[in-house]
Short mmCIF file of C-alpha atoms in Angstrom, two decimals:
data_model
loop_
_atom_site.label_atom_id
_atom_site.label_comp_id
_atom_site.label_asym_id
_atom_site.label_seq_id
_atom_site.Cartn_x
_atom_site.Cartn_y
_atom_site.Cartn_z
CA MET A 97 -13.25 59.24 22.01
CA LYS A 98 -11.68 56.41 22.70
CA PHE A 99 -9.54 56.83 19.38
CA LEU A 100 -8.48 59.93 20.66
CA ASP A 101 -7.98 58.57 24.01
CA ARG A 102 -6.08 55.99 22.47
CA PHE A 103 -3.84 58.35 20.29
CA LEU A 104 -3.05 60.13 23.26
CA ASP A 105 -1.59 57.54 25.04
CA SER A 106 0.39 56.11 22.42
CA ILE A 107 2.50 59.44 21.79
CA THR A 108 4.62 61.27 24.45
CA MET A 109 4.27 64.31 26.05
CA TYR A 110 6.80 66.30 23.57
CA ARG A 111 5.89 64.51 20.29
CA LEU A 112 2.13 65.41 21.30
CA VAL A 113 3.42 69.64 22.07
CA ILE A 114 5.44 69.42 19.18
CA TYR A 115 2.64 67.98 16.86
CA GLY A 116 0.25 70.58 18.29
CA LEU A 117 2.49 73.95 18.34
CA GLY A 118 3.49 72.14 14.42
CA GLY A 119 0.11 72.77 12.88
CA LEU A 120 -0.94 76.73 15.34
CA ALA A 121 2.73 77.39 13.62
CA VAL A 122 1.69 76.34 9.86
CA VAL A 123 -1.92 77.92 10.63
CA ALA A 124 -0.17 80.81 12.16
CA VAL A 125 2.07 81.53 8.66
CA LEU A 126 -1.12 81.03 5.75
CA ALA A 127 -2.54 83.21 7.89
CA GLY A 128 0.01 86.00 7.68
CA PHE A 129 0.67 84.88 4.33
CA ALA A 130 -2.95 85.56 4.41
CA GLY A 131 -3.16 89.08 6.09
CA ARG A 132 -5.45 87.46 8.80
CA ILE A 133 -2.99 88.57 11.73
CA SER A 134 -0.51 91.84 12.16
CA TYR A 135 2.58 89.90 10.84
CA SER A 136 3.53 88.56 7.25
CA GLY A 137 3.73 85.24 6.51
CA VAL A 138 7.81 86.02 5.12
CA ALA A 139 7.91 87.49 8.21
CA LEU A 140 6.69 84.97 10.66
CA LEU A 141 8.84 82.30 9.07
CA LEU A 142 12.53 84.45 9.52
CA SER A 143 11.22 84.54 13.22
CA LEU A 144 10.74 80.65 13.24
CA GLY A 145 13.66 79.63 11.70
CA LEU A 146 15.86 82.10 13.31
CA LEU A 147 14.75 81.06 16.59
CA ALA A 148 14.65 77.21 15.91
CA ALA A 149 19.08 77.75 14.52
CA THR A 150 19.95 79.89 17.38
CA CYS A 151 17.92 77.57 19.75
CA PHE A 152 19.42 74.34 18.69
CA ALA A 153 22.77 76.07 18.43
CA ALA A 154 23.06 77.45 21.98
CA ASN A 155 21.63 74.44 23.18
CA TYR A 156 24.85 72.34 21.43
CA ALA A 157 26.97 74.84 22.84
CA TRP A 158 25.78 74.95 27.14
CA ALA A 159 25.30 71.04 26.32
CA THR A 160 28.96 70.21 25.30
CA PHE A 161 30.10 73.00 27.68
CA TYR A 162 28.27 70.73 30.60
CA ARG A 163 28.78 67.49 28.93
CA ALA A 164 24.74 66.93 29.75
CA PRO A 165 23.13 64.86 27.77
CA THR A 166 20.36 67.09 25.34
CA ASN A 167 17.04 66.65 24.31
CA ILE A 168 16.34 67.67 21.33
CA GLU A 169 12.57 67.60 21.10
CA SER A 170 12.22 70.07 24.10
CA VAL A 171 14.53 72.43 22.29
CA LEU A 172 12.18 72.65 19.88
CA ILE A 173 9.15 73.50 22.02
CA THR A 174 11.50 75.97 23.44
CA ALA A 175 11.95 77.33 20.05
CA LEU A 176 8.01 77.38 18.99
CA ILE A 177 7.03 78.35 22.39
CA LEU A 178 9.04 81.53 21.84
CA PHE A 179 7.79 81.74 18.55
CA PHE A 180 4.65 82.15 19.04
CA ILE A 181 5.13 85.23 22.06
CA MET A 182 8.35 86.89 20.27
CA ALA A 183 7.77 89.83 17.67
CA PRO A 184 8.89 88.80 14.33
CA PRO A 185 11.89 91.05 13.65
CA ALA A 186 11.29 94.01 11.45
CA THR A 187 15.05 94.77 11.66
CA SER A 188 18.05 93.53 11.92
CA LEU A 189 17.97 94.72 15.98
CA ASP A 190 15.14 92.89 16.27
CA ALA A 191 16.36 89.90 14.72
CA ALA A 192 19.25 90.74 17.73
CA TRP A 193 16.83 90.48 20.07
CA LEU A 194 15.11 86.94 18.91
CA VAL A 195 18.90 85.92 18.76
CA LEU A 196 19.15 86.87 22.49
CA ALA A 197 15.95 85.69 24.07
CA GLY A 198 16.51 81.91 21.89
CA VAL A 199 20.47 82.67 23.90
CA ILE A 200 19.14 83.39 27.53
CA ALA A 201 16.32 80.24 26.90
CA MET A 202 19.45 78.02 26.56
CA ALA A 203 21.08 79.21 29.17
CA SER A 204 18.38 79.16 31.71
CA LYS A 205 17.68 74.91 31.28
CA TYR A 206 21.51 74.84 32.14
CA VAL A 207 22.81 77.06 34.46
CA ILE A 208 19.72 77.45 36.67
CA ALA A 209 18.76 74.26 36.94
CA PHE A 210 18.68 71.68 40.11
CA ASN A 211 19.48 67.90 39.68
CA ASN A 212 20.31 67.95 35.80
CA LYS A 213 16.60 69.78 35.91
CA HIS A 214 15.71 73.31 34.81
CA LEU A 215 14.10 74.68 37.49
CA PHE A 216 11.62 76.98 35.22
CA ASN A 217 9.85 76.95 31.77
CA PRO A 218 12.88 77.67 29.60
CA ALA A 219 10.41 80.26 27.13
CA ALA A 220 9.07 81.69 30.02
CA PHE A 221 12.46 82.60 31.80
CA ALA A 222 14.10 84.30 28.38
CA ALA A 223 10.73 86.40 27.82
CA LEU A 224 11.18 88.01 31.05
CA VAL A 225 14.32 88.61 31.69
CA ILE A 226 13.57 90.33 27.55
CA GLY A 227 10.58 92.23 29.54
CA PHE A 228 13.53 94.04 31.73
CA THR A 229 15.14 95.50 28.95
CA PRO A 230 14.42 98.61 27.70
CA GLY A 231 14.66 97.33 23.50
CA ALA A 232 12.05 94.17 23.61
CA ALA A 233 9.57 92.79 25.02
CA ALA A 234 7.06 89.37 24.64
CA ILE A 235 4.24 90.57 22.78
CA TRP A 236 1.77 87.21 23.09
CA TRP A 237 0.60 87.96 19.50
CA VAL A 238 -0.37 83.99 19.24
CA GLY A 239 -3.90 85.66 21.33
CA SER A 240 -4.97 86.08 17.96
CA ALA A 241 -9.10 85.22 16.73
CA ALA A 242 -7.66 84.12 13.58
CA LEU A 243 -5.43 81.65 15.80
CA LEU A 244 -7.88 80.85 18.58
CA PRO A 245 -9.55 77.49 17.28
CA ALA A 246 -6.71 75.69 16.22
CA ALA A 247 -4.93 77.22 19.54
CA ALA A 248 -7.66 76.14 21.32
CA LEU A 249 -7.39 72.74 19.88
CA ALA A 250 -3.81 72.28 20.76
CA GLY A 251 -4.19 73.02 24.03
CA LEU A 252 -7.24 71.02 24.61
CA LEU A 253 -5.33 68.29 23.25
CA VAL A 254 -2.52 68.92 25.99
CA VAL A 255 -4.36 68.90 28.67
CA LYS A 256 -6.23 66.33 28.11
CA LYS A 257 -2.85 64.07 27.93
CA LEU A 258 -1.93 65.67 31.06
CA ARG A 259 -5.12 65.19 32.65
CA ARG A 260 -5.21 68.63 34.35
CA PHE A 261 -8.62 70.19 33.35
CA GLY A 262 -8.98 71.88 37.22
CA LEU A 263 -5.88 73.52 36.69
CA PHE A 264 -6.59 74.14 33.38
CA LEU A 265 -9.20 76.00 34.11
CA ALA A 266 -8.70 77.40 37.47
CA CYS A 267 -6.16 79.56 35.87
CA VAL A 268 -8.96 80.36 32.99
CA GLY A 269 -11.64 81.28 35.44
CA ALA A 270 -8.94 83.28 37.58
CA SER A 271 -7.96 85.50 34.70
CA ILE A 272 -11.88 86.37 34.00
CA VAL A 273 -12.37 87.00 37.49
CA THR A 274 -9.59 89.22 37.15
CA VAL A 275 -9.90 91.11 34.29
CA ALA A 276 -13.83 91.85 35.53
CA ALA A 277 -12.18 93.11 38.07
CA LEU A 278 -10.57 95.61 36.47
CA GLY A 279 -12.53 96.58 33.63
CA LEU A 280 -16.35 96.54 34.95
CA PRO A 281 -15.43 99.47 37.71
CA ALA A 282 -14.16 101.82 34.29
CA GLY A 283 -17.36 100.78 32.66
CA THR A 284 -16.63 98.32 29.96
CA ASP A 285 -18.69 96.19 28.53
CA ILE A 286 -18.96 92.55 29.90
CA TYR A 287 -19.73 90.99 26.65
CA ASP A 288 -16.94 93.33 24.82
CA LEU A 289 -14.65 92.19 27.84
CA LEU A 290 -15.03 88.50 27.45
CA GLY A 291 -15.45 88.52 23.99
CA GLN A 292 -11.56 91.05 23.95
CA HIS A 293 -10.17 88.53 26.48
CA PHE A 294 -10.38 85.13 24.53
CA LEU A 295 -10.12 86.90 20.77
CA SER A 296 -7.07 89.32 21.38
CA TRP A 297 -5.42 87.88 24.76
CA PRO A 298 -3.93 84.50 24.77
CA ILE A 299 -5.19 83.20 27.36
CA LEU A 300 -5.75 79.23 26.17
CA PHE A 301 -2.40 79.59 24.71
CA PHE A 302 -1.53 80.65 28.70
CA ALA A 303 -2.66 78.30 30.50
CA ALA A 304 -2.25 74.99 28.28
CA ILE A 305 0.96 75.30 26.74
#
């Protein structure tokens, strides 16, 4: 534990999130090639490359327009989060929606800001906007039993770095109460309900990241 504490104290939050999400991305791509998740490794690599390129290009354009300083680490984190919550492209239209999500995310950092600080999480804001369109939506495919150990490890390291276990547990607890209140009256078995909640839904990723 002392080694872990020293490691977390020595690393910035941006770097920790990049390492955590980057490691999770590697696990996801390998799982895709192994057939452990719904998307192929090739599709995941295409999605990651497209989002990274879009976010970096859009961020450069917006930063130049506003003559604002930029944080490359923040751009990479946004691209990685979008990677985990937007479906990999199967068609050119799907790819266009991914590009649009990246552009919206970067735009929100500069357009919807106060005192040079963006007001919303860029990836979450882009997912919200895309969700109101008729063509695409965030699907949070990171919610998978195959990715759960890596997602939990990355998320818990972030929560420990922030020292916000109370907030994290409150979010997870509220989600359990909500799904129980909705599922139990319908006759769903509590064990099946909780199993689906943690193994098939992205609650740990959502609460921590």
